[in-house]
Coordinates of C-alpha atoms and ligand atoms in Angstrom, one line a residue:
M1 CA -21.1 -29.8 50.8
P2 CA -20.9 -27.0 53.3
K3 CA -20.1 -23.6 51.8
K4 CA -16.5 -22.7 52.2
E5 CA -15.9 -19.5 54.1
T6 CA -14.0 -16.7 52.4
K7 CA -10.4 -16.3 53.7
Y8 CA -9.0 -12.8 54.4
I9 CA -5.2 -12.3 54.5
F10 CA -4.1 -9.0 55.9
V11 CA -0.6 -7.9 54.9
V12 CA 0.9 -5.3 57.3
G13 CA 4.4 -3.8 57.5
G14 CA 6.8 -3.7 60.4
V15 CA 10.1 -1.9 61.1
M16 CA 10.0 0.3 58.0
S17 CA 8.1 1.1 54.8
S18 CA 9.3 0.7 51.2
V19 CA 10.6 -2.8 51.6
G20 CA 8.3 -4.3 49.0
K21 CA 5.0 -4.9 50.9
G22 CA 3.2 -4.4 47.6
I23 CA 5.2 -7.0 45.8
A24 CA 4.8 -9.4 48.6
A25 CA 1.0 -8.9 48.6
S26 CA 1.0 -9.3 44.8
S27 CA 3.1 -12.4 45.1
I28 CA 0.8 -14.0 47.7
G29 CA -2.1 -13.3 45.3
K30 CA -0.1 -14.9 42.5
I31 CA 0.8 -18.1 44.3
L32 CA -2.7 -18.7 45.5
Q33 CA -4.2 -17.9 42.1
S34 CA -1.7 -20.3 40.5
R35 CA -3.4 -23.0 42.5
G36 CA -6.7 -22.1 41.0
Y37 CA -8.1 -20.0 43.8
A38 CA -10.2 -16.9 43.0
I39 CA -8.4 -14.0 44.7
T40 CA -8.7 -10.3 44.8
N41 CA -6.1 -7.8 46.2
I42 CA -7.1 -4.6 48.1
K43 CA -4.9 -1.7 49.0
A44 CA -5.8 0.4 52.1
D45 CA -4.0 3.7 52.4
M46 CA -3.9 5.7 55.6
Y47 CA -4.2 9.2 54.1
V48 CA -7.3 11.4 54.2
N49 CA -7.2 11.9 50.5
L50 CA -10.3 10.3 48.8
D51 CA -8.0 8.9 46.1
A52 CA -4.4 9.2 44.9
G53 CA -5.3 11.6 42.1
T54 CA -4.2 14.8 43.7
I55 CA -0.9 13.5 45.2
R56 CA 2.5 14.5 43.9
P57 CA 4.0 11.5 42.0
A58 CA 7.6 12.5 42.6
E59 CA 7.1 11.9 46.3
H60 CA 4.4 9.3 46.5
G61 CA 4.8 7.3 43.3
E62 CA 2.7 6.9 40.2
V63 CA -1.0 7.3 40.2
F64 CA -2.3 4.1 38.8
V65 CA -5.6 4.3 36.9
G66 CA -8.1 1.4 36.9
E67 CA -10.5 0.4 34.1
D68 CA -13.3 2.2 35.9
G69 CA -11.2 5.4 36.3
I70 CA -10.1 5.0 39.9
E71 CA -6.9 7.0 40.6
A72 CA -5.1 4.7 43.0
D73 CA -1.9 3.9 44.7
Q74 CA 0.7 2.3 42.4
D75 CA 0.3 -1.0 44.3
L76 CA -2.8 -1.7 42.3
G77 CA -0.6 -1.7 39.3
N78 CA 1.6 -4.4 40.9
Y79 CA -1.5 -6.5 41.7
E80 CA -2.6 -6.2 38.1
R81 CA 0.8 -7.1 36.7
F82 CA 1.1 -10.1 38.9
T83 CA -2.4 -11.5 38.9
N84 CA -3.9 -10.0 35.7
Q85 CA -7.0 -9.2 37.7
V86 CA -8.5 -5.9 36.8
S87 CA -8.7 -3.5 39.8
T88 CA -11.7 -1.2 40.3
R89 CA -12.6 1.3 43.0
E90 CA -13.6 -1.5 45.3
N91 CA -9.9 -2.6 45.5
Y92 CA -8.8 0.8 46.9
I93 CA -9.6 2.1 50.3
T94 CA -8.4 5.3 52.1
T95 CA -9.1 6.9 55.4
G96 CA -10.8 9.7 53.5
Q97 CA -13.3 7.4 51.8
I98 CA -14.1 5.8 55.1
Y99 CA -14.8 9.0 56.9
A100 CA -16.7 10.5 53.9
E101 CA -19.0 7.6 53.8
V102 CA -19.6 7.5 57.6
I103 CA -20.3 11.2 57.7
K104 CA -22.6 11.0 54.7
R105 CA -24.6 8.2 56.4
E106 CA -24.8 10.3 59.6
R107 CA -26.2 13.2 57.6
N108 CA -28.8 10.8 56.2
L109 CA -29.9 9.8 59.7
E110 CA -28.8 6.3 59.1
Y111 CA -27.4 6.0 62.6
E112 CA -30.9 6.4 64.0
G113 CA -30.1 9.0 66.6
E114 CA -26.9 7.3 67.9
D115 CA -23.7 9.2 68.2
V116 CA -21.1 8.1 65.6
E117 CA -17.8 7.0 67.1
V118 CA -14.4 6.4 65.7
Y119 CA -14.7 3.1 67.4
P120 CA -16.6 1.0 66.2
D121 CA -18.1 2.9 63.3
I122 CA -14.9 3.6 61.4
P123 CA -13.6 0.0 61.6
K124 CA -17.1 -1.3 60.7
E125 CA -17.0 0.8 57.5
I126 CA -13.5 -0.6 56.7
I127 CA -14.9 -4.1 57.1
R128 CA -18.0 -3.3 55.0
R129 CA -15.7 -2.2 52.1
I130 CA -13.5 -5.2 52.3
E131 CA -16.5 -7.5 52.2
A132 CA -18.1 -5.5 49.3
C133 CA -14.9 -6.0 47.3
Q134 CA -15.0 -9.8 48.0
K135 CA -18.5 -10.0 46.8
K136 CA -17.9 -8.0 43.7
N137 CA -15.0 -10.2 42.7
N138 CA -16.5 -13.4 44.0
A139 CA -13.2 -14.0 45.7
E140 CA -12.4 -17.1 47.7
I141 CA -9.4 -15.3 49.2
V142 CA -9.1 -11.6 49.8
I143 CA -5.6 -10.1 50.3
I144 CA -5.6 -6.7 52.0
E145 CA -2.4 -4.7 52.1
Y146 CA -2.2 -1.9 54.6
G147 CA -0.1 1.1 53.8
G148 CA 2.4 2.3 56.5
T149 CA 3.7 0.2 59.3
V150 CA 2.3 -1.1 62.6
G151 CA 2.8 1.3 65.4
E152 CA 1.5 4.2 63.4
Y153 CA -1.4 6.1 64.9
Q154 CA -3.2 6.3 61.6
L155 CA -3.2 2.6 61.2
L156 CA -5.1 1.9 64.4
P157 CA -8.7 1.9 63.1
F158 CA -7.5 -0.4 60.3
L159 CA -5.9 -2.8 62.7
E160 CA -9.0 -2.6 64.9
A161 CA -11.0 -3.8 61.8
V162 CA -8.8 -6.8 61.6
R163 CA -9.3 -7.6 65.3
M164 CA -13.1 -7.2 64.9
M165 CA -13.1 -9.5 61.9
K166 CA -10.9 -12.0 63.5
S167 CA -12.9 -12.2 66.7
K168 CA -16.0 -13.1 64.6
K169 CA -14.2 -15.4 62.2
P170 CA -11.1 -16.7 63.9
L171 CA -10.5 -19.4 61.3
D172 CA -10.8 -17.1 58.3
V173 CA -8.8 -14.0 59.1
F174 CA -4.9 -14.1 59.0
I175 CA -2.1 -11.7 59.3
V176 CA 1.1 -11.6 57.3
L177 CA 3.7 -9.3 58.8
I178 CA 6.3 -8.0 56.3
S179 CA 9.3 -7.2 58.4
Y180 CA 12.8 -6.0 57.7
L181 CA 16.0 -7.6 58.9
P182 CA 18.9 -5.2 58.9
T183 CA 22.5 -6.4 58.6
P184 CA 24.6 -3.6 60.2
S185 CA 27.9 -3.5 58.2
L186 CA 30.0 -3.5 61.5
L187 CA 28.4 -6.7 62.7
G188 CA 27.8 -8.4 59.4
E189 CA 24.9 -10.4 60.7
Q190 CA 21.2 -10.2 60.4
K191 CA 19.3 -8.7 63.4
S192 CA 15.8 -9.6 64.4
K193 CA 15.2 -7.1 67.2
P194 CA 13.4 -4.5 65.1
T195 CA 11.1 -7.4 63.9
Q196 CA 10.5 -8.4 67.6
H197 CA 9.4 -4.8 68.3
A198 CA 7.0 -4.8 65.3
V199 CA 5.5 -8.0 66.7
T200 CA 5.1 -6.4 70.1
D201 CA 3.3 -3.5 68.4
L202 CA 0.9 -6.0 66.9
Y203 CA 0.3 -7.6 70.3
S204 CA -0.5 -4.3 71.8
V205 CA -3.5 -4.0 69.6
G206 CA -4.6 -7.5 70.2
L207 CA -3.2 -9.1 67.1
N208 CA -0.7 -12.0 66.4
P209 CA 1.0 -12.5 63.1
D210 CA 0.3 -15.8 61.4
F211 CA 3.3 -15.4 59.1
V212 CA 6.4 -13.3 59.2
I213 CA 8.0 -12.5 55.9
C214 CA 11.6 -11.5 56.4
R215 CA 12.7 -8.9 53.9
A216 CA 16.5 -8.6 53.9
D217 CA 19.4 -8.4 51.5
H218 CA 20.1 -12.1 52.1
P219 CA 17.9 -15.1 53.0
A220 CA 16.9 -15.2 56.7
T221 CA 19.3 -17.6 58.5
P222 CA 17.9 -20.7 60.3
D223 CA 18.9 -19.0 63.6
I224 CA 17.0 -15.9 62.8
K225 CA 14.0 -17.8 61.7
R226 CA 14.1 -19.8 65.0
T227 CA 14.3 -16.6 67.0
I228 CA 11.4 -15.0 65.3
S229 CA 9.3 -18.2 65.4
N230 CA 9.9 -18.3 69.2
V231 CA 8.9 -14.7 69.7
C232 CA 5.8 -15.1 67.7
S233 CA 4.9 -18.5 68.9
L234 CA 4.8 -19.7 65.3
P235 CA 6.2 -22.8 63.7
V236 CA 9.4 -22.1 61.8
E237 CA 7.8 -22.9 58.5
R238 CA 5.7 -19.8 58.9
I239 CA 8.7 -17.5 59.0
V240 CA 9.4 -16.9 55.3
S241 CA 12.6 -15.6 53.7
A242 CA 12.3 -12.7 51.2
P243 CA 15.8 -11.7 50.2
D244 CA 16.6 -9.1 47.5
V245 CA 16.1 -10.6 44.1
Y246 CA 17.2 -9.9 40.6
S247 CA 13.7 -8.9 39.5
I248 CA 10.4 -8.5 41.3
Y249 CA 9.1 -11.4 39.2
D250 CA 11.3 -13.7 41.2
V251 CA 9.4 -13.1 44.4
P252 CA 6.6 -15.6 43.9
V253 CA 9.1 -18.1 42.6
N254 CA 11.3 -17.6 45.7
F255 CA 8.2 -17.9 48.0
E256 CA 7.5 -21.3 46.4
K257 CA 11.0 -22.5 46.9
E258 CA 10.1 -22.2 50.6
N259 CA 6.8 -23.8 50.0
F260 CA 5.1 -20.7 51.2
G261 CA 2.0 -21.4 49.1
G262 CA 1.6 -24.9 50.5
V263 CA 2.1 -23.7 54.1
L264 CA -0.3 -20.8 53.6
L265 CA -3.1 -23.0 52.3
K266 CA -2.6 -25.5 55.1
T267 CA -2.7 -22.6 57.7
I268 CA -5.8 -20.9 56.3
G269 CA -7.6 -24.2 56.0
L270 CA -7.9 -24.6 52.2
S271 CA -7.0 -27.7 50.2
Q272 CA -3.8 -28.0 48.4
R273 CA -4.3 -27.9 44.6
H274 CA -2.2 -28.4 41.5
K275 CA 0.1 -25.4 41.0
D276 CA 0.7 -23.9 37.6
L277 CA 3.5 -21.3 37.8
A278 CA 5.5 -22.7 34.9
D279 CA 5.3 -19.8 32.5
W280 CA 6.0 -17.3 35.2
T281 CA 9.0 -19.2 36.5
A282 CA 10.4 -19.5 33.0
L283 CA 10.1 -15.8 32.5
A284 CA 11.8 -15.0 35.8
A285 CA 14.6 -17.3 34.8
K286 CA 14.9 -15.9 31.3
I287 CA 15.2 -12.3 32.5
K288 CA 18.4 -13.1 34.3
K289 CA 20.1 -14.5 31.2
M290 CA 19.6 -11.6 28.8
K291 CA 22.8 -9.9 27.7
K292 CA 22.0 -7.6 24.7
E293 CA 20.8 -4.2 25.9
V294 CA 18.4 -1.8 24.5
H295 CA 18.9 1.8 25.7
I296 CA 15.8 3.8 26.3
G297 CA 15.8 7.4 27.5
I298 CA 12.9 8.7 29.6
V299 CA 12.6 12.4 29.1
G300 CA 10.5 13.5 32.1
K301 CA 10.4 15.8 35.1
Y302 CA 9.3 13.9 38.1
F303 CA 12.7 13.1 39.4
N304 CA 13.6 13.4 43.0
F305 CA 16.3 12.5 45.4
K306 CA 14.9 9.1 46.1
S307 CA 14.3 7.4 42.8
C308 CA 12.2 7.7 39.6
K309 CA 11.3 4.1 39.9
D310 CA 8.1 4.6 41.8
T311 CA 7.0 7.6 39.8
Y312 CA 7.2 5.9 36.5
I313 CA 6.8 2.3 37.6
S314 CA 4.2 1.2 35.0
V315 CA 6.2 2.8 32.2
I316 CA 9.4 1.0 33.4
E317 CA 7.6 -2.3 33.7
S318 CA 6.1 -1.9 30.3
I319 CA 9.5 -1.3 28.8
N320 CA 10.8 -4.4 30.7
H321 CA 8.0 -6.7 29.5
S322 CA 8.4 -5.7 25.8
A323 CA 12.3 -5.7 25.9
W324 CA 12.3 -9.2 27.5
A325 CA 9.8 -10.5 24.9
S326 CA 12.4 -9.4 22.3
N327 CA 15.2 -11.0 24.4
F328 CA 16.8 -7.7 25.3
K329 CA 17.8 -6.3 28.6
P330 CA 16.4 -2.8 29.1
D331 CA 18.7 0.0 30.1
I332 CA 16.7 3.0 31.1
I333 CA 18.4 6.4 31.1
W334 CA 16.7 9.2 33.1
L335 CA 16.8 12.5 31.3
D336 CA 15.5 15.6 33.0
S337 CA 13.9 17.7 30.3
E338 CA 14.6 21.0 32.0
K339 CA 18.3 20.8 31.1
Y340 CA 17.6 21.0 27.4
E341 CA 15.9 24.4 28.0
N342 CA 19.1 25.9 29.3
D343 CA 21.4 24.2 26.8
H344 CA 20.1 23.0 23.4
K345 CA 23.5 21.4 22.6
L346 CA 22.8 18.7 25.3
L347 CA 20.1 17.3 23.0
S348 CA 22.8 15.5 21.0
E349 CA 23.0 13.0 23.9
L350 CA 19.8 11.6 22.4
D351 CA 21.8 10.3 19.5
E352 CA 23.4 7.7 21.7
L353 CA 20.0 6.2 22.6
D354 CA 17.9 3.6 20.8
G355 CA 14.7 5.5 21.5
I356 CA 13.0 7.9 23.9
I357 CA 9.8 8.1 25.8
V358 CA 8.1 11.2 27.0
P359 CA 5.7 10.0 29.8
G360 CA 2.7 11.6 31.4
G361 CA 2.8 14.8 33.3
F362 CA 1.1 17.9 34.5
G363 CA 1.9 21.6 34.5
K364 CA 4.3 23.8 32.5
R365 CA 7.6 23.0 34.1
G366 CA 9.9 21.1 31.8
T367 CA 7.6 21.0 28.8
E368 CA 9.8 23.3 26.6
G369 CA 12.6 20.8 27.1
M370 CA 10.3 18.0 26.1
I371 CA 9.2 19.8 23.0
L372 CA 12.8 20.3 22.0
A373 CA 13.5 16.6 22.6
A374 CA 10.4 15.6 20.6
D375 CA 11.5 17.8 17.7
Y376 CA 15.1 16.5 17.9
A377 CA 13.8 12.9 17.8
R378 CA 11.7 13.6 14.7
R379 CA 14.4 15.3 12.7
N380 CA 17.0 12.7 13.6
K381 CA 14.7 9.7 13.2
I382 CA 15.2 8.5 16.8
P383 CA 12.2 6.3 17.8
Y384 CA 9.9 8.3 20.0
F385 CA 7.0 7.1 22.1
G386 CA 4.7 9.7 23.8
L387 CA 2.4 8.7 26.6
C388 CA -0.5 11.1 27.2
L389 CA 1.5 14.4 27.8
G390 CA 4.1 12.9 25.4
M391 CA 1.5 12.8 22.6
Q392 CA 0.5 16.4 23.3
I393 CA 4.2 17.4 23.3
M394 CA 4.9 15.8 19.9
T395 CA 1.8 17.5 18.5
I396 CA 3.0 20.9 19.8
A397 CA 6.5 20.2 18.4
Y398 CA 5.0 19.3 15.0
A399 CA 2.8 22.4 14.9
R400 CA 5.8 24.7 15.8
H401 CA 8.4 23.2 13.4
V402 CA 6.4 21.7 10.5
L403 CA 3.3 24.0 10.4
N404 CA 5.5 27.0 11.5
L405 CA 3.2 28.0 14.2
N406 CA 6.1 29.2 16.3
H407 CA 4.1 29.9 19.5
A408 CA 1.8 26.8 19.3
N409 CA 1.3 25.4 22.8
S410 CA -1.2 23.7 25.1
T411 CA -3.5 26.0 27.1
E412 CA -2.3 24.1 30.1
F413 CA 1.1 25.7 29.7
D414 CA 0.3 29.0 28.1
S415 CA -3.3 30.3 28.4
N416 CA -2.6 33.1 25.9
T417 CA -1.0 31.0 23.1
P418 CA -2.1 32.3 19.7
D419 CA -2.2 28.6 18.5
P420 CA -3.7 26.3 21.2
V421 CA -3.1 23.0 19.3
I422 CA -3.7 21.3 22.6
A423 CA -6.7 22.8 24.4
T424 CA -8.9 22.2 27.4
M425 CA -11.5 19.5 26.8
Q426 CA -15.0 21.1 26.6
D427 CA -16.3 19.3 29.8
Q428 CA -13.3 20.4 31.7
I429 CA -13.6 24.2 31.3
E430 CA -16.3 24.6 34.0
K431 CA -14.5 22.1 36.4
I432 CA -11.2 24.0 36.2
K433 CA -13.0 27.4 36.7
N434 CA -14.6 26.0 39.9
K435 CA -11.3 24.4 41.1
N436 CA -13.1 21.1 41.0
Y437 CA -10.0 19.0 40.5
G438 CA -10.5 15.7 42.4
A439 CA -11.4 12.7 40.2
T440 CA -12.8 15.0 37.4
M441 CA -10.4 14.3 34.5
R442 CA -11.3 12.1 31.6
L443 CA -10.6 8.8 33.5
G444 CA -10.5 5.1 32.9
A445 CA -11.2 2.9 29.9
C446 CA -12.5 4.4 26.7
P447 CA -12.8 2.8 23.3
A448 CA -11.0 4.0 20.1
S449 CA -11.0 3.1 16.4
L450 CA -7.7 2.6 14.6
K451 CA -6.9 3.7 11.0
K452 CA -6.4 1.0 8.4
G453 CA -2.7 0.6 7.5
S454 CA -1.4 2.6 10.4
I455 CA 1.5 1.6 12.7
A456 CA -1.0 1.4 15.6
E457 CA -3.3 -0.9 13.8
A458 CA -0.4 -3.2 12.7
A459 CA 0.8 -3.3 16.4
Y460 CA -2.6 -4.1 17.9
H461 CA -3.7 -6.4 15.0
E462 CA -7.2 -5.0 15.4
S463 CA -9.1 -1.9 14.6
K464 CA -11.1 -1.4 17.8
I465 CA -9.3 -1.0 21.1
S466 CA -10.0 0.2 24.7
E467 CA -7.4 1.9 26.8
R468 CA -7.2 3.8 30.1
H469 CA -7.1 7.6 30.2
R470 CA -6.2 10.4 32.6
H471 CA -6.2 13.9 31.1
R472 CA -7.9 17.2 30.9
Y473 CA -6.5 18.5 27.7
E474 CA -6.8 17.2 24.1
V475 CA -5.7 17.8 20.5
N476 CA -7.7 20.9 19.6
P477 CA -10.3 19.7 16.9
K478 CA -9.8 23.1 15.1
Y479 CA -6.2 22.1 14.2
V480 CA -6.7 18.5 13.3
D481 CA -7.1 19.2 9.5
R482 CA -4.1 21.3 9.3
L483 CA -1.9 18.9 11.2
E484 CA -3.1 16.0 9.1
K485 CA -2.4 17.9 5.9
A486 CA 1.1 18.6 7.1
G487 CA 1.6 14.8 7.5
L488 CA 0.8 14.0 11.1
V489 CA -1.5 10.9 11.1
F490 CA -4.2 10.6 13.7
S491 CA -4.4 6.9 13.6
G492 CA -6.6 6.4 16.7
K493 CA -9.8 8.4 17.3
S494 CA -12.7 8.1 19.8
P495 CA -15.8 6.4 18.3
S496 CA -17.4 9.9 17.6
G497 CA -14.2 10.9 15.8
I498 CA -13.8 14.0 17.9
L499 CA -11.0 13.0 20.3
M500 CA -7.6 12.2 18.9
E501 CA -6.3 9.1 20.6
I502 CA -3.1 8.3 18.7
A503 CA -0.8 10.5 16.6
E504 CA 1.9 9.0 14.4
L505 CA 4.2 9.6 11.4
P506 CA 4.1 7.1 8.6
K507 CA 6.8 4.4 8.4
N508 CA 8.3 6.0 5.3
K509 CA 8.9 9.2 7.2
H510 CA 10.2 7.9 10.5
P511 CA 11.0 4.5 12.0
F512 CA 8.6 5.1 15.0
Y513 CA 7.1 8.5 16.0
L514 CA 3.9 7.8 17.9
G515 CA 2.0 9.2 20.8
T516 CA -1.1 8.1 22.7
Q517 CA -3.5 10.3 24.5
F518 CA -4.2 7.3 26.8
H519 CA -1.8 5.4 29.1
P520 CA -0.9 2.0 27.5
E521 CA 1.5 1.4 30.4
F522 CA -1.4 0.4 32.7
K523 CA -2.2 -2.6 30.6
S524 CA 1.1 -4.2 30.0
R525 CA 1.7 -7.6 31.7
P526 CA 4.9 -9.6 32.1
L527 CA 3.6 -12.4 30.0
S528 CA 1.5 -10.3 27.6
P529 CA 3.4 -7.1 26.9
H530 CA 1.6 -4.1 25.5
P531 CA 1.6 -4.2 21.6
L532 CA 2.6 -0.5 21.3
F533 CA 5.5 -0.8 23.7
T534 CA 6.6 -3.9 21.8
A535 CA 6.4 -2.1 18.5
F536 CA 8.4 0.8 20.0
I537 CA 11.1 -1.5 21.4
K538 CA 11.3 -3.3 18.0
A539 CA 12.0 0.0 16.3
C540 CA 14.6 0.8 19.0
I541 CA 16.3 -2.5 18.3
G542 CA 16.1 -1.8 14.6
R543 CA 18.0 1.5 15.1
Q544 CA 20.8 -0.5 16.8
K545 CA 21.2 -2.6 13.8
K546 CA 21.9 0.5 11.6
Ligands
LIG1 N1 -1.4 17.4 31.6 C1 -2.0 16.7 30.4 C2 -3.5 16.7 30.5 O1 -4.1 16.9 31.5 C3 -1.5 15.3 30.3 C4 -1.9 14.4 31.4 C5 -1.1 13.1 31.5 O2 0.0 13.0 31.0 N2 -1.6 12.2 32.2 O3 -4.2 16.5 29.5

């Protein structure tokens, strides 16, 4: 049998960003995977940053950490949640990486005396990376999502890469345009003109969409579909509706209602296969039926005018997965920690909640408010779950209020603290001194051993785990003995026993008071929620019953 060629599906945005390109790309991955195809998803971002590690989360969204420690755009988290495929650095491309590689090669005389040009050397390197990712994942179909929208200057080399690939492999390279159909309130009808302009932008760089996905608040009308199909010279079946849905997990299900998977395979020239999306479809249906709510406060600081949804997306989704598994509808309340610093009385609002989470974060701002909230949750037996910074915060609160080390702190927030219960990790000292900040934290998957009889061990049902990390500071080994003697249990430790990975209070002292130095939120999946989030949610539901 002749070898089947790999198929490449490029997902590009038109009209405007933030309309769910990442979810669409994840859903395309999901529906192809559900038919037994080996897929891999790539995100290509236009910025010159080498990775997402130095970017402000309040504006650009969460930094998602892969198993291998890549600090990537949040879309890699969507891919993982939808397809359960583990992303590594090959799945993430930026303009910065492309240029850095080309310049490095130039310095190594690898261009053999030729001058190095933006065209074709930059697109060539983009293609090389896409193909390398395909090889590493042995993928039959590669889905590459481009950040930004067509018509942007920065996207040109990336679009040129598509054109170059397509001219070599016309039957293997496809373009899905994710567009937006506005419905002006005065008119009350969907408009396709902005989409037509986006298609024209693609034409101008020598590309044609093979599919148009119409994001809108309502399904695309047959008229609109016909108009767009005419403009793009595409059969109507390749114009796909993507209306707003109850949850993002509905998107693949909706795509299948339009038989997008079937049409996609027909178009790219792969055989139709049996589809297995039953569990996923059942979950998407179940989510809508849930009535009983569980109320979770997130005490954080990366809140901005837009939304906190992108900043804390993996935390939110992990809460969702575990709440749904317990047949509860999550109600998330955003609590800006800084307000507690100005008015301690406001802490009493935590009484109304079923539990609180202190998520990851960097820098001093807001940490005093978080410490107050952690202490309040301990004294009032409110379930508390600390994620990375949240574990450091609960350790500081414990040192201050149980060990009476009134000025205990992290050296990150107070370099002169008399009691640095959280201190710079040894290997970080030199890096911070040299301002060597990019990709230098303790990153990615690391193993840990769990203590027998602990809450953590009971949740995981095993004693050896591996979780993803992203931090520079740690529980100071010099204080571990004292903290343990005062009742804080370090129930997870690195194999060497030096790094504290989980801190908790025993069940007879508190219903759930637990923090992790790692980020469990990166490994929760809709159909396999994270055990610690599930244990936390169960404790929150338990508080409701009281
Ligand atoms: N700022 C803390 C550290 O670097 C916590 C990091 C985090 O929450 N990801 O250790």
